[in-house]
Short mmCIF file of C-alpha atoms and ligand atoms in Angstrom, two decimals:
data_model
loop_
_atom_site.label_atom_id
_atom_site.label_comp_id
_atom_site.label_asym_id
_atom_site.label_seq_id
_atom_site.Cartn_x
_atom_site.Cartn_y
_atom_site.Cartn_z
CA MET M 26 271.08 -52.35 24.68
CA GLN M 27 274.25 -49.04 25.28
CA ASN M 28 273.03 -46.24 26.77
CA ILE M 29 271.26 -46.04 29.82
CA GLY M 30 270.28 -44.02 32.53
CA ILE M 31 270.47 -43.45 35.93
CA VAL M 32 268.61 -41.62 38.39
CA GLY M 33 269.46 -40.82 41.82
CA SER M 34 273.34 -40.55 42.31
CA GLY M 35 273.86 -41.29 45.48
CA GLN M 36 275.71 -44.63 46.97
CA MET M 37 273.89 -46.90 45.28
CA GLY M 38 273.44 -45.19 42.32
CA SER M 39 277.02 -44.21 41.72
CA GLY M 40 278.23 -47.72 42.38
CA ILE M 41 275.65 -48.83 39.38
CA ALA M 42 277.48 -45.81 36.95
CA TYR M 43 280.95 -47.35 37.54
CA VAL M 44 279.85 -50.49 37.29
CA CYS M 45 277.77 -49.91 33.79
CA SER M 46 281.05 -47.26 32.80
CA LEU M 47 283.61 -50.01 33.04
CA ALA M 48 281.48 -52.56 31.14
CA GLY M 49 281.39 -50.37 29.06
CA PHE M 50 277.53 -48.75 29.17
CA ASN M 51 277.17 -45.21 28.33
CA VAL M 52 276.43 -43.15 31.61
CA TRP M 53 273.79 -40.36 32.10
CA LEU M 54 273.92 -39.49 35.96
CA HIS M 55 270.90 -37.85 37.26
CA ASP M 56 270.44 -36.16 40.08
CA ILE M 57 267.72 -33.39 42.13
CA SER M 58 270.91 -30.41 42.68
CA MET M 59 274.43 -30.22 40.27
CA ASP M 60 276.06 -30.65 43.53
CA ARG M 61 274.13 -33.79 44.15
CA ILE M 62 275.54 -34.89 40.56
CA ASN M 63 279.23 -33.66 41.24
CA ALA M 64 279.49 -35.47 44.67
CA GLY M 65 278.17 -38.58 42.22
CA LEU M 66 280.74 -38.20 40.17
CA ASP M 67 283.90 -37.67 43.13
CA SER M 68 283.00 -40.88 44.26
CA ILE M 69 282.89 -42.80 41.18
CA LYS M 70 286.65 -41.08 40.29
CA THR M 71 287.56 -42.03 43.87
CA ASN M 72 286.55 -45.69 43.92
CA MET M 73 288.24 -46.04 40.16
CA MET M 74 291.24 -44.51 41.53
CA ARG M 75 291.62 -46.66 44.32
CA GLN M 76 290.81 -49.80 41.96
CA VAL M 77 293.72 -48.29 39.49
CA GLU M 78 296.61 -47.69 42.41
CA LYS M 79 295.72 -51.30 43.26
CA GLY M 80 295.59 -52.79 40.38
CA ILE M 81 292.62 -54.27 39.85
CA VAL M 82 291.82 -51.95 36.56
CA SER M 83 294.53 -50.70 34.46
CA HIS M 84 294.90 -46.93 34.01
CA ARG M 85 294.01 -47.28 30.31
CA GLU M 86 290.66 -48.61 31.31
CA GLY M 87 289.72 -46.81 34.21
CA SER M 88 289.75 -43.71 32.14
CA ALA M 89 287.03 -44.96 29.11
CA ALA M 90 284.99 -46.22 31.76
CA LEU M 91 284.88 -42.36 33.77
CA GLU M 92 285.13 -40.16 29.81
CA CYS M 93 281.40 -42.73 29.66
CA ILE M 94 279.98 -41.13 32.35
CA LYS M 95 277.95 -37.76 31.87
CA PRO M 96 275.58 -35.85 34.30
CA ALA M 97 272.24 -35.62 33.04
CA PHE M 98 270.89 -31.83 34.08
CA SER M 99 267.41 -33.35 33.45
CA TYR M 100 265.07 -35.92 32.36
CA GLN M 101 265.67 -34.34 28.55
CA ASP M 102 269.16 -35.76 28.58
CA LEU M 103 267.96 -39.49 29.52
CA SER M 104 265.91 -39.40 25.97
CA THR M 105 268.19 -41.01 24.46
CA CYS M 106 268.77 -44.18 26.91
CA ASP M 107 267.54 -47.62 26.35
CA LEU M 108 266.94 -48.77 30.06
CA VAL M 109 266.81 -46.13 32.64
CA ILE M 110 267.40 -47.34 35.93
CA GLU M 111 265.28 -45.42 39.31
CA ALA M 112 267.98 -45.19 42.26
CA ALA M 113 267.12 -42.79 44.36
CA THR M 114 265.68 -42.30 47.85
CA GLU M 115 263.91 -44.86 49.91
CA ASN M 116 260.66 -42.94 49.78
CA GLU M 117 257.87 -44.10 47.63
CA GLU M 118 256.56 -40.73 47.30
CA VAL M 119 260.02 -39.17 46.06
CA LYS M 120 259.85 -42.31 43.69
CA ARG M 121 256.59 -42.18 42.09
CA LYS M 122 257.21 -37.93 41.24
CA ILE M 123 260.41 -39.58 39.47
CA LEU M 124 258.68 -42.63 36.86
CA THR M 125 255.38 -40.43 36.46
CA SER M 126 257.44 -37.54 34.66
CA LEU M 127 260.39 -39.35 33.72
CA CYS M 128 258.09 -41.49 31.32
CA GLN M 129 257.55 -38.30 30.07
CA SER M 130 260.71 -37.98 28.31
CA LEU M 131 262.11 -41.88 27.75
CA ARG M 132 261.55 -42.73 24.54
CA PRO M 133 258.95 -45.36 23.63
CA ASP M 134 260.65 -48.88 23.79
CA ALA M 135 263.08 -47.36 26.59
CA ILE M 136 263.29 -50.21 29.50
CA LEU M 137 262.15 -48.55 33.10
CA ALA M 138 263.69 -50.24 36.51
CA THR M 139 263.74 -49.59 39.85
CA ASN M 140 266.45 -50.50 42.38
CA THR M 141 264.74 -50.51 45.42
CA SER M 142 265.47 -52.73 47.85
CA SER M 143 261.34 -53.64 48.93
CA ILE M 144 258.67 -51.58 47.22
CA SER M 145 256.24 -53.68 45.11
CA ILE M 146 257.72 -53.87 41.77
CA THR M 147 253.74 -53.81 40.68
CA ARG M 148 252.73 -50.31 42.20
CA LEU M 149 255.88 -48.67 41.01
CA ALA M 150 254.30 -49.89 37.31
CA ALA M 151 251.32 -48.65 38.30
CA PHE M 152 252.72 -45.19 37.86
CA THR M 153 254.16 -45.39 35.10
CA ASP M 154 253.03 -45.25 31.34
CA ARG M 155 255.19 -48.83 30.53
CA PRO M 156 253.73 -51.46 33.29
CA GLU M 157 255.67 -54.22 30.60
CA ARG M 158 258.79 -52.80 30.57
CA PHE M 159 259.29 -52.30 33.96
CA ILE M 160 261.20 -54.00 36.02
CA GLY M 161 263.17 -53.97 39.57
CA ILE M 162 266.87 -54.43 39.09
CA HIS M 163 268.28 -54.88 43.24
CA PHE M 164 271.44 -53.95 43.05
CA MET M 165 273.06 -54.77 46.21
CA ASN M 166 275.80 -52.44 48.54
CA PRO M 167 278.78 -51.61 47.45
CA VAL M 168 277.79 -52.92 43.56
CA PRO M 169 281.61 -53.10 42.66
CA VAL M 170 281.88 -55.45 45.22
CA MET M 171 278.72 -57.69 45.52
CA GLN M 172 277.86 -60.09 42.94
CA LEU M 173 274.43 -60.94 43.10
CA VAL M 174 271.72 -59.02 41.34
CA GLU M 175 268.25 -59.25 41.96
CA LEU M 176 264.92 -59.20 39.22
CA ILE M 177 261.53 -58.58 40.81
CA ARG M 178 258.82 -58.74 38.03
CA GLY M 179 256.36 -56.87 38.59
CA ILE M 180 252.49 -58.44 37.49
CA ALA M 181 253.06 -56.60 34.06
CA THR M 182 256.61 -57.05 33.29
CA GLU M 183 257.01 -58.90 30.11
CA ASP M 184 259.03 -61.61 29.11
CA PRO M 185 261.24 -59.68 26.46
CA THR M 186 262.37 -56.93 29.50
CA TYR M 187 263.50 -59.52 31.63
CA GLU M 188 265.48 -60.50 29.40
CA SER M 189 267.41 -57.72 28.45
CA ALA M 190 267.33 -57.45 32.46
CA LYS M 191 268.53 -60.84 32.59
CA GLU M 192 271.77 -60.02 29.62
CA PHE M 193 272.30 -56.45 30.26
CA ILE M 194 273.37 -58.11 34.08
CA GLY M 195 275.06 -60.44 32.47
CA LYS M 196 277.69 -58.25 30.59
CA LEU M 197 277.72 -56.14 34.23
CA GLY M 198 279.78 -59.49 35.04
CA LYS M 199 277.10 -60.63 37.98
CA THR M 200 274.91 -63.24 38.56
CA SER M 201 271.30 -62.33 38.72
CA THR M 202 268.57 -64.69 40.75
CA VAL M 203 264.87 -64.20 40.29
CA SER M 204 262.57 -62.70 43.20
CA GLU M 205 258.50 -62.69 43.34
CA ASP M 206 257.16 -58.99 44.29
CA PHE M 207 256.66 -59.60 47.44
CA PRO M 208 257.46 -57.00 50.52
CA ALA M 209 261.61 -56.41 50.50
CA PHE M 210 261.75 -59.52 48.32
CA ILE M 211 264.27 -62.21 49.41
CA VAL M 212 267.70 -60.37 50.22
CA ASN M 213 266.27 -58.23 52.70
CA ARG M 214 263.06 -60.00 53.66
CA ILE M 215 265.60 -62.08 55.01
CA LEU M 216 268.47 -59.13 55.59
CA LEU M 217 266.70 -56.56 57.39
CA PRO M 218 264.70 -58.32 60.62
CA MET M 219 269.17 -59.88 61.03
CA ILE M 220 269.92 -56.83 61.47
CA ASN M 221 266.35 -54.51 63.05
CA GLU M 222 266.95 -57.56 65.86
CA ALA M 223 270.38 -56.50 66.04
CA ILE M 224 269.59 -52.91 66.83
CA TYR M 225 267.19 -54.20 69.78
CA THR M 226 269.80 -56.16 71.22
CA LEU M 227 271.59 -53.18 72.20
CA TYR M 228 268.27 -51.54 72.51
CA GLU M 229 267.14 -53.92 75.16
CA GLY M 230 271.35 -53.73 76.38
CA VAL M 231 271.92 -57.32 75.73
CA GLY M 232 274.53 -55.84 74.26
CA SER M 233 277.18 -53.03 73.44
CA VAL M 234 278.01 -52.20 69.62
CA GLU M 235 281.58 -53.73 69.84
CA ALA M 236 279.70 -56.61 71.45
CA ILE M 237 276.90 -57.36 68.52
CA ASP M 238 278.98 -56.92 65.96
CA THR M 239 282.09 -58.93 67.22
CA ALA M 240 279.44 -61.71 68.33
CA MET M 241 278.62 -62.29 64.78
CA ARG M 242 281.88 -61.63 63.04
CA LEU M 243 283.27 -64.16 64.88
CA GLY M 244 280.27 -66.74 65.90
CA ALA M 245 277.95 -66.33 62.88
CA ASN M 246 281.51 -66.27 60.36
CA HIS M 247 279.48 -62.54 58.84
CA PRO M 248 282.74 -60.23 57.52
CA MET M 249 280.50 -57.36 58.71
CA GLY M 250 279.09 -57.14 61.69
CA PRO M 251 275.15 -55.93 61.62
CA LEU M 252 275.14 -52.26 62.86
CA GLN M 253 278.38 -51.98 61.19
CA LEU M 254 276.14 -53.73 58.34
CA ALA M 255 273.58 -51.36 58.89
CA ASP M 256 275.10 -47.87 59.24
CA LEU M 257 276.95 -48.87 56.08
CA ILE M 258 272.84 -49.43 54.16
CA GLY M 259 272.09 -46.02 55.41
CA LEU M 260 270.04 -46.38 58.83
CA ASP M 261 267.21 -44.00 56.56
CA THR M 262 267.45 -47.12 54.26
CA CYS M 263 267.02 -49.84 56.49
CA LEU M 264 264.21 -48.48 58.27
CA SER M 265 261.73 -47.48 55.57
CA ILE M 266 262.59 -51.36 54.08
CA MET M 267 261.41 -52.83 57.93
CA GLN M 268 258.44 -50.43 57.76
CA VAL M 269 257.62 -51.98 53.77
CA LEU M 270 258.00 -55.39 55.53
CA TYR M 271 255.59 -54.33 58.73
CA GLU M 272 252.67 -52.95 56.70
CA GLY M 273 253.16 -55.09 53.79
CA LEU M 274 252.57 -58.14 55.78
CA ALA M 275 250.76 -56.58 58.53
CA ASP M 276 252.88 -58.97 61.12
CA SER M 277 254.17 -57.53 64.84
CA LYS M 278 257.79 -59.33 63.99
CA TYR M 279 258.70 -56.83 61.65
CA ARG M 280 257.74 -53.74 64.07
CA PRO M 281 261.31 -51.25 63.53
CA CYS M 282 263.31 -51.25 66.76
CA PRO M 283 262.59 -46.93 68.48
CA LEU M 284 265.95 -47.33 68.45
CA LEU M 285 266.20 -47.73 64.17
CA VAL M 286 263.50 -44.61 64.20
CA LYS M 287 265.70 -42.36 67.04
CA HIS M 288 268.58 -42.51 64.90
CA VAL M 289 266.89 -41.53 61.84
CA GLU M 290 265.25 -38.97 63.49
CA ALA M 291 269.02 -37.53 64.82
CA GLY M 292 270.04 -37.44 61.19
CA TRP M 293 272.47 -39.88 62.48
CA LEU M 294 272.03 -42.13 58.86
CA GLY M 295 276.16 -43.80 58.99
CA ARG M 296 278.32 -43.59 56.64
CA LYS M 297 276.86 -40.85 54.35
CA THR M 298 276.39 -38.76 57.30
CA LYS M 299 279.67 -39.96 59.69
CA ARG M 300 277.54 -40.43 62.39
CA GLY M 301 274.78 -44.10 63.00
CA PHE M 302 276.02 -47.01 65.13
CA TYR M 303 279.66 -45.60 64.65
CA ASP M 304 280.86 -42.14 65.09
CA TYR M 305 283.20 -41.81 61.66
CA ARG M 306 284.12 -38.70 62.49
CA GLY M 307 287.43 -39.23 63.53
CA GLU M 308 290.88 -41.79 61.88
CA LYS M 309 288.94 -45.06 62.70
CA PRO M 310 285.31 -45.38 63.63
CA VAL M 311 284.63 -45.39 67.39
CA PRO M 312 281.13 -47.19 68.98
CA THR M 313 278.38 -44.83 69.81
CA ARG M 314 276.92 -46.85 72.91
P1 NAD Y 279 271.61 -42.42 49.23
O1 NAD Y 279 270.74 -41.65 50.04
O2 NAD Y 279 273.07 -43.15 48.91
O3 NAD Y 279 271.08 -41.23 47.75
C1 NAD Y 279 269.30 -41.17 47.40
C2 NAD Y 279 270.26 -40.60 46.42
O4 NAD Y 279 268.70 -39.91 45.71
C3 NAD Y 279 270.49 -38.70 46.95
O5 NAD Y 279 272.06 -38.45 46.04
C4 NAD Y 279 269.41 -37.81 46.27
O6 NAD Y 279 270.10 -36.69 46.26
C5 NAD Y 279 268.83 -38.46 45.03
N1 NAD Y 279 267.74 -38.11 45.60
C6 NAD Y 279 266.49 -38.10 46.17
N2 NAD Y 279 265.34 -37.49 45.66
C7 NAD Y 279 265.44 -37.28 43.89
C8 NAD Y 279 265.16 -37.17 43.07
N3 NAD Y 279 264.22 -36.55 43.30
N4 NAD Y 279 265.26 -37.59 41.61
C9 NAD Y 279 266.30 -37.96 41.51
N5 NAD Y 279 267.11 -38.40 42.26
C10 NAD Y 279 266.69 -37.66 44.07
O7 NAD Y 279 270.65 -44.23 48.99
P2 NAD Y 279 271.56 -45.21 48.34
O8 NAD Y 279 272.08 -46.44 49.27
O9 NAD Y 279 271.93 -44.69 47.01
O10 NAD Y 279 269.87 -45.69 48.55
C11 NAD Y 279 269.22 -45.28 46.66
C12 NAD Y 279 268.31 -46.81 45.99
O11 NAD Y 279 268.86 -47.87 46.22
C13 NAD Y 279 267.04 -47.04 47.85
O12 NAD Y 279 266.05 -47.31 46.68
C14 NAD Y 279 267.97 -48.12 48.74
O13 NAD Y 279 266.93 -48.71 48.85
C15 NAD Y 279 268.26 -49.14 47.05
N6 NAD Y 279 269.27 -49.71 47.88
C16 NAD Y 279 270.20 -49.22 48.65
C17 NAD Y 279 270.72 -50.44 49.39
C18 NAD Y 279 271.91 -49.72 50.20
O14 NAD Y 279 272.56 -51.00 50.73
N7 NAD Y 279 271.96 -48.59 51.31
C19 NAD Y 279 270.69 -51.50 48.79
C20 NAD Y 279 270.70 -51.84 46.93
C21 NAD Y 279 269.60 -50.90 47.10
#
């Protein structure tokens, strides 16, 4: 594997491009518009410069990596890729449209992966022309920092696809675990209900944003509070995952908190829109409740 395509240049797509380029892969980054692609490329550059300043990445490595990332204006630009990772918005309809049309431009032997946080790999595979070469490669956020990648096989995923994906993750210097194809897999099956419960705790007035986050940071030794984490993940993504859990497992304990729904309806999606459970428009994040 040498050429990697990424569809979706948001926080995950650009993070995946970043680690792939540092590992020496050629990367093509695609999104719905040139503006979105440029936003992804800009955030990769900023992050790379920060790592160079901190001395984590050498100047030479950093510039060589940046040169490996190119914009893909259309799916046709992904036609030489050995592996394409779909990392677009967490919405099954969006992913269905991408996967259906993307396949027509790919090499027949290319592996197609999705970075979905929760949606059935088997169902997404059925939208493609290659369920045997389709797999879930679930990176964690922020991609450059987090060590784990979950690998999820659909019912039709063949062994060589799984082995190639595992080898690819190894080349990125990351550790993979295997999860069965159940709603939200392992990490988010456990993490998201906790975040949703933190939002209920806020909704019911048990504590303020600051109290809830401080309680979990200092009381449970979590590196960041659940509401801070929700803002980092993106509240639209959190809501989509809870909906997949709620519908996929048909259990009322996964009911998304109405306050989470309200934030998404307001377009307050967390850090990416500068407003969520914290307001990020000033110098320091300010709790909103
Ligand atoms: P994001 O909102 O930051 O970025 C999504 C990107 O997808 C946007 O740039 C958007 O323009 C693009 N997009 C939408 N429709 C598209 C289309 N038809 N073609 C190409 N691009 C399109 O979201 P994100 O946080 O980067 O999440 C992306 C995926 O990664 C989701 O499936 C999400 O569940 C998964 N994921 C997210 C996290 C997290 O913490 N945010 C962690 C692991 C996995």
